[in-house]
Amino acid sequence: MAKKLCIKTYGCQMNVYDSGRMADLLAPLGYATTEDAAEADLVILNTCHIREKAGEKVYSDVGRLRNLRAERVAAGGAPLTIAVAGCTAQAEGEEIMRRAPAVDLVVGPQAYHRLPELIARAHRSKGEALDTEFPAESKFDHLPQQSRVEGTAAFLTIQEGCDKFCTFCVVPYTRGAETSRPVAAVLAEAAHLARLGAQEITLLGQNVNAYHGEAPDGGAPWSLGRLAHALADVPGIARIRYTTSHPRDMDDELIAAHGTLPALMPFLHLPVQSGSDRILEAMNRRHTAADYRRLVERLRQARPDLALSSDFIVGFPGESEKEFQATLDLAAEIGFAQAYSFKYSPRPGTPASMMADSLSEEVKSERLARLQAVIADGQRRFNDSCIGRTMPVLFDRPGRHEGQLIGRSPYMQAVHAEVPAALSGRILDVTIESAHPNSLGGRLAADPAEAAA
Ligand code: 5AD
Ligand code: SF4
């Protein structure tokens, strides 16, 4: 009998990718996916542990699912299996089993390929189904190929884990040491995704530009720059992106690729976290604000229209008003096309959580609001600067209005324009006519008949 699987995904794109892979893995066992937990036989919470709020979410979610299950069983319905996956599972597996006894199984990000076995074990006897090992075998060798691509864009995880040990961050503990997938496996998956309709591939990794994958010919490991060149030669792949990068790992080859490889999109997420050298040092980022500015300059020399995005943390332990001001200055000066900003959240087991968390919530909130105003201003300026320009847009979904399609600009903006539906899936030149906080509007530079030719 057909069973239903509901996966709720939190956190970063790596989790989005993993959720897709789990669905593909469970499909042959008879699980069809559903968005609605109420009709599911199995719910997987794919959790994020990056900040406290994210980490606590699992407990409220499990509470809701437990009530749902109780109601259903009381009404004579089918039981519901509750699974917790992802980074909180990895970090707090045993505690989840203790604090949330309604959970049937816990599986860490490196053990997803063992899910079928874990589900069977959970059905036999609860309490034994916990797997947060970092197994010797790679899950990638044991997961089936992705079964579908939605629209024209796909994620491809090429690297996992992190050896940087920024003092605020749980990732080295939840995702383990840095590992790269072999070049041949990445190229094969990219070719497979292209056959499924992907034209734009986003290479994923917690520290993606530290990529050093086994070479196909047994030679020295390949860097991300070299991999990007090979991916651009995969038939059907027109656009390549990658995220998330560490400034320290932007090597010469990768910077040069931004200038020489048209398929490498001119949009780069390059977290800086802070503009203060003292705070950067306390975060163990191992670069200064000046290093970051110089790096951006070099990238812009290679690719003058490069748009940048970043992550910031405000209220790191001991951050003074003057140090915060240095962050505001850097954000204003670089002019990010978009950026994410967060209040510092102490995470158990990290070095920064041992430092006195000296700033009040009020100060953190106030600084966050000021930084977000600077970021919003940068985003508005960037979007405004696109007006009048003509840029290639990859259209792949219907717009809000009849006759419209929505696509992505090279700089990750959503762009809507009047485009015949038959041209969905095409990259077309669009002249930008209007800018909004989160999107652009434009018209086809050539008439549709010509564009279709
Ligand atoms: N508190 C607040 N923000 C954090 N990030 C990572 N760890 C923490 C933390 N403990 C932010 C960083 C990172 C992004 C993914 O999340 O900015 O780049
Ligand atoms: Fe969250 Fe980091 Fe895990 Fe992604 S890798 S889900 S951001 S903790």
Short mmCIF file of C-alpha atoms and ligand atoms in Angstrom, two decimals:
data_model
loop_
_atom_site.label_atom_id
_atom_site.label_comp_id
_atom_site.label_asym_id
_atom_site.label_seq_id
_atom_site.Cartn_x
_atom_site.Cartn_y
_atom_site.Cartn_z
CA MET A 1 0.00 0.00 0.00
CA ALA A 2 1.22 3.49 -0.80
CA LYS A 3 2.62 5.28 2.21
CA LYS A 4 3.04 9.00 2.62
CA LEU A 5 6.18 10.85 3.61
CA CYS A 6 6.29 14.46 4.80
CA ILE A 7 9.69 16.14 5.15
CA LYS A 8 9.89 19.50 6.89
CA THR A 9 13.13 21.25 6.05
CA TYR A 10 14.83 23.94 8.12
CA GLY A 11 18.14 25.76 7.73
CA CYS A 12 20.39 26.00 4.75
CA GLN A 13 20.35 24.75 1.17
CA MET A 14 22.40 21.73 2.15
CA ASN A 15 19.38 20.57 4.12
CA VAL A 16 17.13 21.23 1.13
CA TYR A 17 19.40 19.03 -0.96
CA ASP A 18 19.48 16.32 1.73
CA SER A 19 15.69 16.33 2.03
CA GLY A 20 15.41 15.69 -1.70
CA ARG A 21 17.86 12.83 -1.46
CA MET A 22 15.97 11.28 1.48
CA ALA A 23 12.73 11.43 -0.52
CA ASP A 24 14.48 9.73 -3.46
CA LEU A 25 15.85 7.06 -1.14
CA LEU A 26 12.46 6.26 0.38
CA ALA A 27 10.44 6.33 -2.86
CA PRO A 28 11.33 2.73 -3.77
CA LEU A 29 10.01 1.67 -0.34
CA GLY A 30 6.60 2.94 -1.40
CA TYR A 31 6.69 6.41 0.16
CA ALA A 32 5.05 9.18 -1.88
CA THR A 33 5.74 12.70 -0.64
CA THR A 34 3.15 15.04 0.82
CA GLU A 35 3.31 18.58 2.21
CA ASP A 36 0.69 17.77 4.82
CA ALA A 37 1.87 16.09 8.03
CA ALA A 38 -1.74 15.17 8.86
CA GLU A 39 -1.88 12.60 6.05
CA ALA A 40 1.66 11.27 6.48
CA ASP A 41 2.79 7.85 7.73
CA LEU A 42 6.29 9.14 8.27
CA VAL A 43 7.34 12.70 9.11
CA ILE A 44 11.00 13.66 8.93
CA LEU A 45 12.04 16.91 10.59
CA ASN A 46 15.24 17.96 8.84
CA THR A 47 16.60 20.31 11.47
CA CYS A 48 19.06 23.17 11.72
CA HIS A 49 21.23 23.87 14.75
CA ILE A 50 22.95 27.07 13.73
CA ARG A 51 21.25 29.35 16.27
CA GLU A 52 19.37 28.59 19.45
CA LYS A 53 15.95 29.40 17.98
CA ALA A 54 16.54 26.97 15.12
CA GLY A 55 17.77 24.27 17.52
CA GLU A 56 14.74 24.56 19.82
CA LYS A 57 12.24 24.35 16.95
CA VAL A 58 12.43 20.57 16.88
CA TYR A 59 10.84 20.26 20.33
CA SER A 60 7.77 22.35 19.49
CA ASP A 61 7.39 20.53 16.17
CA VAL A 62 7.59 17.13 17.84
CA GLY A 63 4.97 18.25 20.38
CA ARG A 64 2.55 19.10 17.58
CA LEU A 65 3.20 15.82 15.78
CA ARG A 66 2.71 13.84 19.00
CA ASN A 67 -0.73 15.43 19.43
CA LEU A 68 -1.58 14.73 15.82
CA ARG A 69 -0.60 11.10 16.26
CA ALA A 70 -2.61 10.74 19.48
CA GLU A 71 -5.73 12.17 17.82
CA ARG A 72 -5.32 9.94 14.80
CA VAL A 73 -4.76 6.77 16.79
CA ALA A 74 -7.76 7.62 19.02
CA ALA A 75 -9.86 7.93 15.85
CA GLY A 76 -8.68 4.50 14.73
CA GLY A 77 -6.30 5.89 12.07
CA ALA A 78 -2.84 4.76 11.03
CA PRO A 79 0.12 5.36 13.33
CA LEU A 80 2.68 8.03 12.52
CA THR A 81 6.43 7.57 12.64
CA ILE A 82 8.34 10.66 13.76
CA ALA A 83 11.95 10.99 12.62
CA VAL A 84 14.43 13.74 13.41
CA ALA A 85 17.25 14.29 10.93
CA GLY A 86 19.71 17.10 10.26
CA CYS A 87 22.08 19.07 12.38
CA THR A 88 20.13 19.16 15.65
CA ALA A 89 19.81 15.38 15.39
CA GLN A 90 23.57 15.18 15.04
CA ALA A 91 24.31 17.57 17.89
CA GLU A 92 21.66 16.42 20.38
CA GLY A 93 20.55 12.96 19.27
CA GLU A 94 20.48 11.33 22.68
CA GLU A 95 18.97 14.39 24.31
CA ILE A 96 16.18 14.45 21.72
CA MET A 97 15.36 10.81 22.49
CA ARG A 98 15.25 11.70 26.19
CA ARG A 99 13.48 15.05 26.03
CA ALA A 100 11.06 14.08 23.27
CA PRO A 101 10.10 10.41 23.75
CA ALA A 102 7.55 10.73 20.95
CA VAL A 103 10.46 10.65 18.49
CA ASP A 104 10.87 7.21 16.92
CA LEU A 105 14.19 7.68 15.23
CA VAL A 106 17.10 10.07 15.00
CA VAL A 107 19.50 10.19 12.07
CA GLY A 108 22.51 12.44 11.53
CA PRO A 109 23.38 14.05 8.17
CA GLN A 110 26.12 11.52 7.40
CA ALA A 111 23.91 8.46 7.95
CA TYR A 112 20.90 9.18 5.70
CA HIS A 113 21.66 6.21 3.49
CA ARG A 114 20.84 4.01 6.49
CA LEU A 115 17.30 5.42 6.81
CA PRO A 116 15.45 2.34 5.47
CA GLU A 117 17.20 0.16 8.04
CA LEU A 118 16.55 2.70 10.81
CA ILE A 119 12.86 2.92 9.94
CA ALA A 120 12.60 -0.86 10.10
CA ARG A 121 14.41 -0.88 13.44
CA ALA A 122 12.15 1.87 14.83
CA HIS A 123 9.10 -0.17 13.84
CA ARG A 124 10.51 -3.24 15.58
CA SER A 125 11.61 -1.61 18.80
CA LYS A 126 11.78 1.99 19.69
CA GLY A 127 14.84 3.45 21.35
CA GLU A 128 17.33 1.60 19.19
CA ALA A 129 16.94 3.76 16.17
CA LEU A 130 19.58 6.40 16.68
CA ASP A 131 22.37 6.84 14.18
CA THR A 132 24.58 9.87 14.50
CA GLU A 133 27.80 8.19 13.48
CA PHE A 134 30.18 9.61 10.94
CA PRO A 135 30.40 6.31 9.01
CA ALA A 136 33.50 5.34 7.08
CA GLU A 137 31.43 4.81 3.93
CA SER A 138 30.17 7.90 2.15
CA LYS A 139 26.41 8.31 2.04
CA PHE A 140 26.81 9.58 -1.52
CA ASP A 141 27.90 6.13 -2.65
CA HIS A 142 24.71 4.63 -1.22
CA LEU A 143 22.03 7.12 -2.18
CA PRO A 144 20.10 6.76 -5.42
CA GLN A 145 20.37 9.44 -8.10
CA GLN A 146 18.15 12.48 -7.84
CA SER A 147 14.86 11.70 -9.51
CA ARG A 148 13.67 15.12 -10.63
CA VAL A 149 14.56 18.76 -11.04
CA GLU A 150 11.98 21.43 -10.33
CA GLY A 151 12.14 24.25 -12.86
CA THR A 152 15.61 24.72 -14.28
CA ALA A 153 17.77 25.01 -11.16
CA ALA A 154 19.28 22.26 -9.05
CA PHE A 155 21.52 21.93 -6.02
CA LEU A 156 24.52 19.65 -6.02
CA THR A 157 26.40 19.03 -2.77
CA ILE A 158 30.12 18.71 -3.54
CA GLN A 159 31.65 19.28 -0.12
CA GLU A 160 30.57 18.79 3.47
CA GLY A 161 31.86 19.68 6.86
CA CYS A 162 34.24 22.35 7.98
CA ASP A 163 37.71 22.54 9.53
CA LYS A 164 37.72 26.29 10.10
CA PHE A 165 36.38 26.31 13.67
CA CYS A 166 35.01 29.82 13.80
CA THR A 167 34.46 30.25 17.53
CA PHE A 168 30.69 30.88 17.22
CA CYS A 169 29.84 28.00 14.93
CA VAL A 170 28.45 24.49 15.49
CA VAL A 171 29.03 23.27 11.94
CA PRO A 172 32.40 21.57 12.57
CA TYR A 173 30.61 19.55 15.25
CA THR A 174 27.36 18.82 13.42
CA ARG A 175 28.73 18.16 9.95
CA GLY A 176 32.19 16.95 10.92
CA ALA A 177 35.52 17.35 9.17
CA GLU A 178 35.79 18.76 5.69
CA THR A 179 35.34 16.22 2.90
CA SER A 180 35.03 16.68 -0.86
CA ARG A 181 33.29 14.40 -3.31
CA PRO A 182 35.46 13.08 -6.15
CA VAL A 183 35.44 15.10 -9.38
CA ALA A 184 34.07 12.15 -11.39
CA ALA A 185 31.07 11.77 -9.04
CA VAL A 186 30.31 15.49 -9.24
CA LEU A 187 30.52 15.56 -13.05
CA ALA A 188 28.31 12.47 -13.32
CA GLU A 189 25.68 13.98 -11.04
CA ALA A 190 25.79 17.27 -12.97
CA ALA A 191 25.27 15.42 -16.27
CA HIS A 192 22.38 13.53 -14.70
CA LEU A 193 20.80 16.78 -13.45
CA ALA A 194 21.22 18.34 -16.89
CA ARG A 195 19.36 15.38 -18.43
CA LEU A 196 16.56 16.04 -15.93
CA GLY A 197 16.33 19.63 -17.15
CA ALA A 198 18.72 21.57 -14.92
CA GLN A 199 20.46 24.46 -16.65
CA GLU A 200 21.63 26.22 -13.52
CA ILE A 201 23.56 24.31 -10.89
CA THR A 202 24.39 25.59 -7.44
CA LEU A 203 27.32 23.73 -5.93
CA LEU A 204 26.84 23.36 -2.20
CA GLY A 205 29.15 22.95 0.73
CA GLN A 206 29.47 24.40 4.21
CA ASN A 207 32.85 25.61 3.04
CA VAL A 208 32.42 24.99 -0.67
CA ASN A 209 35.47 26.86 -1.92
CA ALA A 210 37.72 24.67 0.22
CA TYR A 211 36.77 21.95 -2.30
CA HIS A 212 39.66 19.63 -3.12
CA GLY A 213 38.14 16.64 -4.89
CA GLU A 214 39.93 13.53 -6.02
CA ALA A 215 41.05 14.00 -9.63
CA PRO A 216 39.57 11.73 -12.33
CA ASP A 217 43.06 10.74 -13.48
CA GLY A 218 44.55 10.13 -10.05
CA GLY A 219 46.55 13.39 -10.20
CA ALA A 220 46.55 16.20 -7.65
CA PRO A 221 43.12 17.05 -6.19
CA TRP A 222 41.09 19.60 -8.13
CA SER A 223 40.20 23.01 -6.74
CA LEU A 224 36.76 24.57 -7.14
CA GLY A 225 38.03 26.83 -9.94
CA ARG A 226 39.14 23.84 -11.96
CA LEU A 227 35.94 21.95 -11.22
CA ALA A 228 33.86 24.93 -12.38
CA HIS A 229 35.61 24.87 -15.76
CA ALA A 230 34.87 21.16 -16.20
CA LEU A 231 31.23 21.64 -15.15
CA ALA A 232 30.80 24.41 -17.72
CA ASP A 233 31.60 21.79 -20.38
CA VAL A 234 28.78 19.49 -19.27
CA PRO A 235 26.17 19.67 -22.06
CA GLY A 236 23.07 21.56 -20.92
CA ILE A 237 24.68 23.34 -17.97
CA ALA A 238 24.57 27.05 -18.72
CA ARG A 239 25.02 28.58 -15.28
CA ILE A 240 27.11 27.68 -12.26
CA ARG A 241 26.91 29.11 -8.75
CA TYR A 242 28.44 28.00 -5.47
CA THR A 243 27.76 28.60 -1.80
CA THR A 244 28.92 29.09 0.98
CA SER A 245 32.46 30.37 0.73
CA HIS A 246 35.10 31.38 3.24
CA PRO A 247 37.23 34.41 2.32
CA ARG A 248 40.41 32.49 3.19
CA ASP A 249 39.68 29.89 0.50
CA MET A 250 39.20 32.27 -2.44
CA ASP A 251 42.30 31.09 -4.29
CA ASP A 252 43.81 32.62 -7.45
CA GLU A 253 42.32 29.96 -9.71
CA LEU A 254 38.79 30.60 -8.44
CA ILE A 255 39.13 34.39 -8.61
CA ALA A 256 40.47 34.06 -12.17
CA ALA A 257 37.56 31.77 -13.11
CA HIS A 258 35.15 34.62 -12.34
CA GLY A 259 36.85 36.56 -15.14
CA THR A 260 37.33 33.80 -17.68
CA LEU A 261 34.33 31.51 -17.27
CA PRO A 262 31.09 33.09 -18.49
CA ALA A 263 29.01 30.25 -17.01
CA LEU A 264 30.19 31.19 -13.53
CA MET A 265 27.50 33.63 -12.45
CA PRO A 266 28.55 37.08 -11.22
CA PHE A 267 27.02 36.69 -7.78
CA LEU A 268 29.01 35.54 -4.80
CA HIS A 269 27.93 34.83 -1.24
CA LEU A 270 31.03 35.62 0.79
CA PRO A 271 30.33 35.92 4.52
CA VAL A 272 32.42 38.49 6.39
CA GLN A 273 30.60 38.34 9.77
CA SER A 274 32.15 41.56 11.14
CA GLY A 275 34.07 44.64 10.04
CA SER A 276 36.17 44.83 13.21
CA ASP A 277 39.61 43.23 13.28
CA ARG A 278 39.41 42.50 16.99
CA ILE A 279 36.07 40.74 16.61
CA LEU A 280 37.23 38.87 13.50
CA GLU A 281 40.18 37.62 15.51
CA ALA A 282 37.95 36.60 18.44
CA MET A 283 35.78 34.75 15.90
CA ASN A 284 38.89 32.97 14.60
CA ARG A 285 38.09 34.08 11.07
CA ARG A 286 41.80 34.35 10.31
CA HIS A 287 41.53 37.43 8.11
CA THR A 288 41.20 41.17 8.70
CA ALA A 289 38.66 43.63 7.37
CA ALA A 290 41.36 44.98 5.05
CA ASP A 291 41.99 41.45 3.71
CA TYR A 292 38.30 41.20 2.88
CA ARG A 293 38.26 44.59 1.14
CA ARG A 294 41.32 43.61 -0.91
CA LEU A 295 39.74 40.31 -1.86
CA VAL A 296 36.57 42.04 -3.05
CA GLU A 297 38.73 44.42 -5.08
CA ARG A 298 40.52 41.51 -6.76
CA LEU A 299 37.23 39.78 -7.49
CA ARG A 300 35.82 42.96 -9.01
CA GLN A 301 38.93 43.35 -11.10
CA ALA A 302 38.32 39.87 -12.48
CA ARG A 303 34.58 40.45 -12.93
CA PRO A 304 33.60 44.12 -12.71
CA ASP A 305 29.85 43.46 -12.45
CA LEU A 306 30.22 40.93 -9.61
CA ALA A 307 27.42 41.30 -7.05
CA LEU A 308 28.17 40.29 -3.48
CA SER A 309 26.18 38.88 -0.65
CA SER A 310 27.26 38.25 2.93
CA ASP A 311 26.44 37.04 6.43
CA PHE A 312 26.90 39.20 9.51
CA ILE A 313 26.72 38.51 13.22
CA VAL A 314 25.95 41.40 15.56
CA GLY A 315 26.52 41.35 19.30
CA PHE A 316 29.38 38.86 19.41
CA PRO A 317 30.69 38.67 23.02
CA GLY A 318 32.40 41.94 23.93
CA GLU A 319 31.50 43.79 20.70
CA SER A 320 31.78 47.53 21.45
CA GLU A 321 29.75 50.25 19.75
CA LYS A 322 32.89 51.31 17.89
CA GLU A 323 33.51 47.75 16.70
CA PHE A 324 29.93 47.48 15.54
CA GLN A 325 30.36 50.78 13.72
CA ALA A 326 33.24 49.19 11.79
CA THR A 327 30.76 46.53 10.58
CA LEU A 328 28.29 49.21 9.47
CA ASP A 329 31.11 51.02 7.63
CA LEU A 330 32.22 47.87 5.84
CA ALA A 331 28.66 46.95 4.83
CA ALA A 332 28.04 50.46 3.48
CA GLU A 333 31.36 50.61 1.67
CA ILE A 334 31.15 47.24 -0.09
CA GLY A 335 27.50 47.73 -1.07
CA PHE A 336 26.11 44.22 -0.84
CA ALA A 337 23.42 43.23 -3.33
CA GLN A 338 21.88 41.32 -0.43
CA ALA A 339 22.96 40.03 2.97
CA TYR A 340 21.80 38.06 5.97
CA SER A 341 22.36 39.34 9.49
CA PHE A 342 21.91 37.59 12.80
CA LYS A 343 22.09 38.33 16.49
CA TYR A 344 24.84 36.32 18.08
CA SER A 345 23.46 33.17 19.71
CA PRO A 346 25.72 31.16 22.01
CA ARG A 347 25.87 27.50 20.94
CA PRO A 348 26.77 24.74 23.38
CA GLY A 349 30.24 23.31 22.87
CA THR A 350 31.61 26.24 20.87
CA PRO A 351 34.54 28.33 22.18
CA ALA A 352 32.56 31.59 21.98
CA SER A 353 29.88 30.14 24.26
CA MET A 354 32.55 30.11 26.98
CA MET A 355 33.14 33.85 26.54
CA ALA A 356 31.03 36.18 28.65
CA ASP A 357 27.97 36.96 26.50
CA SER A 358 28.15 40.57 27.60
CA LEU A 359 25.52 42.24 25.43
CA SER A 360 21.86 42.58 26.27
CA GLU A 361 19.10 41.51 23.90
CA GLU A 362 18.14 45.18 23.54
CA VAL A 363 21.60 46.16 22.33
CA LYS A 364 21.71 43.19 19.95
CA SER A 365 18.27 44.04 18.54
CA GLU A 366 19.12 47.68 18.13
CA ARG A 367 22.37 46.88 16.30
CA LEU A 368 20.63 44.32 14.12
CA ALA A 369 18.04 46.92 13.06
CA ARG A 370 20.75 49.47 12.20
CA LEU A 371 22.72 46.93 10.18
CA GLN A 372 19.62 45.74 8.38
CA ALA A 373 18.84 49.32 7.36
CA VAL A 374 22.31 49.63 5.79
CA ILE A 375 21.89 46.27 4.05
CA ALA A 376 18.43 47.18 2.73
CA ASP A 377 19.84 50.43 1.41
CA GLY A 378 22.62 48.54 -0.42
CA GLN A 379 20.09 46.12 -1.88
CA ARG A 380 17.86 48.96 -3.07
CA ARG A 381 20.79 50.74 -4.68
CA PHE A 382 21.90 47.58 -6.40
CA ASN A 383 18.43 46.85 -7.74
CA ASP A 384 18.03 50.47 -8.87
CA SER A 385 21.39 50.29 -10.66
CA CYS A 386 19.97 47.51 -12.84
CA ILE A 387 17.35 49.79 -14.42
CA GLY A 388 18.17 50.38 -18.08
CA ARG A 389 20.55 47.43 -18.25
CA THR A 390 19.93 44.41 -20.48
CA MET A 391 20.74 41.07 -18.88
CA PRO A 392 20.14 37.37 -19.60
CA VAL A 393 17.29 35.93 -17.53
CA LEU A 394 16.59 32.23 -17.13
CA PHE A 395 12.78 31.99 -17.14
CA ASP A 396 11.19 29.00 -15.46
CA ARG A 397 7.91 29.81 -13.75
CA PRO A 398 4.63 31.57 -14.41
CA GLY A 399 4.32 35.12 -13.08
CA ARG A 400 1.55 36.57 -11.01
CA HIS A 401 -0.16 38.12 -14.02
CA GLU A 402 -1.44 36.44 -17.13
CA GLY A 403 1.22 36.38 -19.86
CA GLN A 404 4.11 36.85 -17.44
CA LEU A 405 7.00 34.58 -16.62
CA ILE A 406 9.46 34.88 -13.75
CA GLY A 407 13.13 34.06 -14.04
CA ARG A 408 16.47 34.66 -12.38
CA SER A 409 18.99 37.31 -13.32
CA PRO A 410 22.71 36.50 -13.22
CA TYR A 411 22.69 38.31 -9.86
CA MET A 412 20.01 36.07 -8.28
CA GLN A 413 17.23 38.62 -8.55
CA ALA A 414 13.76 37.47 -9.51
CA VAL A 415 12.80 39.15 -12.80
CA HIS A 416 9.30 39.27 -14.22
CA ALA A 417 8.45 40.14 -17.80
CA GLU A 418 5.82 39.49 -20.45
CA VAL A 419 7.09 36.31 -22.07
CA PRO A 420 5.10 33.67 -23.97
CA ALA A 421 4.70 30.58 -21.79
CA ALA A 422 6.28 28.49 -24.56
CA LEU A 423 9.59 30.22 -23.80
CA SER A 424 9.73 28.98 -20.23
CA GLY A 425 13.07 27.24 -19.69
CA ARG A 426 14.92 29.67 -21.96
CA ILE A 427 17.61 32.24 -21.19
CA LEU A 428 16.46 35.50 -22.78
CA ASP A 429 17.83 39.05 -22.79
CA VAL A 430 15.67 41.38 -20.74
CA THR A 431 15.91 45.15 -20.45
CA ILE A 432 15.19 46.09 -16.86
CA GLU A 433 12.55 48.79 -16.43
CA SER A 434 11.62 48.70 -12.76
CA ALA A 435 13.25 47.79 -9.47
CA HIS A 436 11.49 46.60 -6.31
CA PRO A 437 12.99 45.63 -2.94
CA ASN A 438 13.13 41.93 -3.87
CA SER A 439 12.65 41.76 -7.61
CA LEU A 440 13.00 43.47 -10.98
CA GLY A 441 10.60 44.01 -13.85
CA GLY A 442 11.54 44.28 -17.51
CA ARG A 443 10.72 43.54 -21.12
CA LEU A 444 12.27 41.19 -23.63
CA ALA A 445 15.08 42.93 -25.50
CA ALA A 446 14.14 41.14 -28.74
CA ASP A 447 10.61 40.39 -29.91
CA PRO A 448 9.44 36.97 -28.74
CA ALA A 449 9.37 35.48 -32.23
CA GLU A 450 13.01 36.46 -32.68
CA ALA A 451 13.85 35.34 -29.15
CA ALA A 452 12.32 31.93 -29.90
CA ALA A 453 14.38 31.51 -33.04
N1 5AD B 1 24.98 32.98 16.25
C1 5AD B 1 24.50 33.79 15.28
N2 5AD B 1 24.72 33.58 13.97
C2 5AD B 1 25.46 32.51 13.63
N3 5AD B 1 25.85 32.05 12.43
C3 5AD B 1 26.56 30.94 12.62
N4 5AD B 1 26.66 30.64 13.93
C4 5AD B 1 25.98 31.63 14.58
C5 5AD B 1 25.73 31.89 15.94
N5 5AD B 1 26.21 31.13 16.92
C6 5AD B 1 25.55 32.74 11.17
C7 5AD B 1 26.83 33.13 10.44
C8 5AD B 1 26.91 32.13 9.33
C9 5AD B 1 25.44 31.89 9.04
C10 5AD B 1 25.16 30.64 8.30
O1 5AD B 1 24.86 31.86 10.32
O2 5AD B 1 26.68 34.43 9.95
O3 5AD B 1 27.62 32.61 8.21
FE1 SF4 B 2 21.88 24.80 9.89
FE2 SF4 B 2 24.50 24.72 9.47
FE3 SF4 B 2 23.18 22.47 9.57
FE4 SF4 B 2 22.83 24.08 7.47
S1 SF4 B 2 24.71 22.99 8.07
S2 SF4 B 2 21.24 23.07 8.60
S3 SF4 B 2 22.99 26.10 8.51
S4 SF4 B 2 23.46 23.95 11.24
#
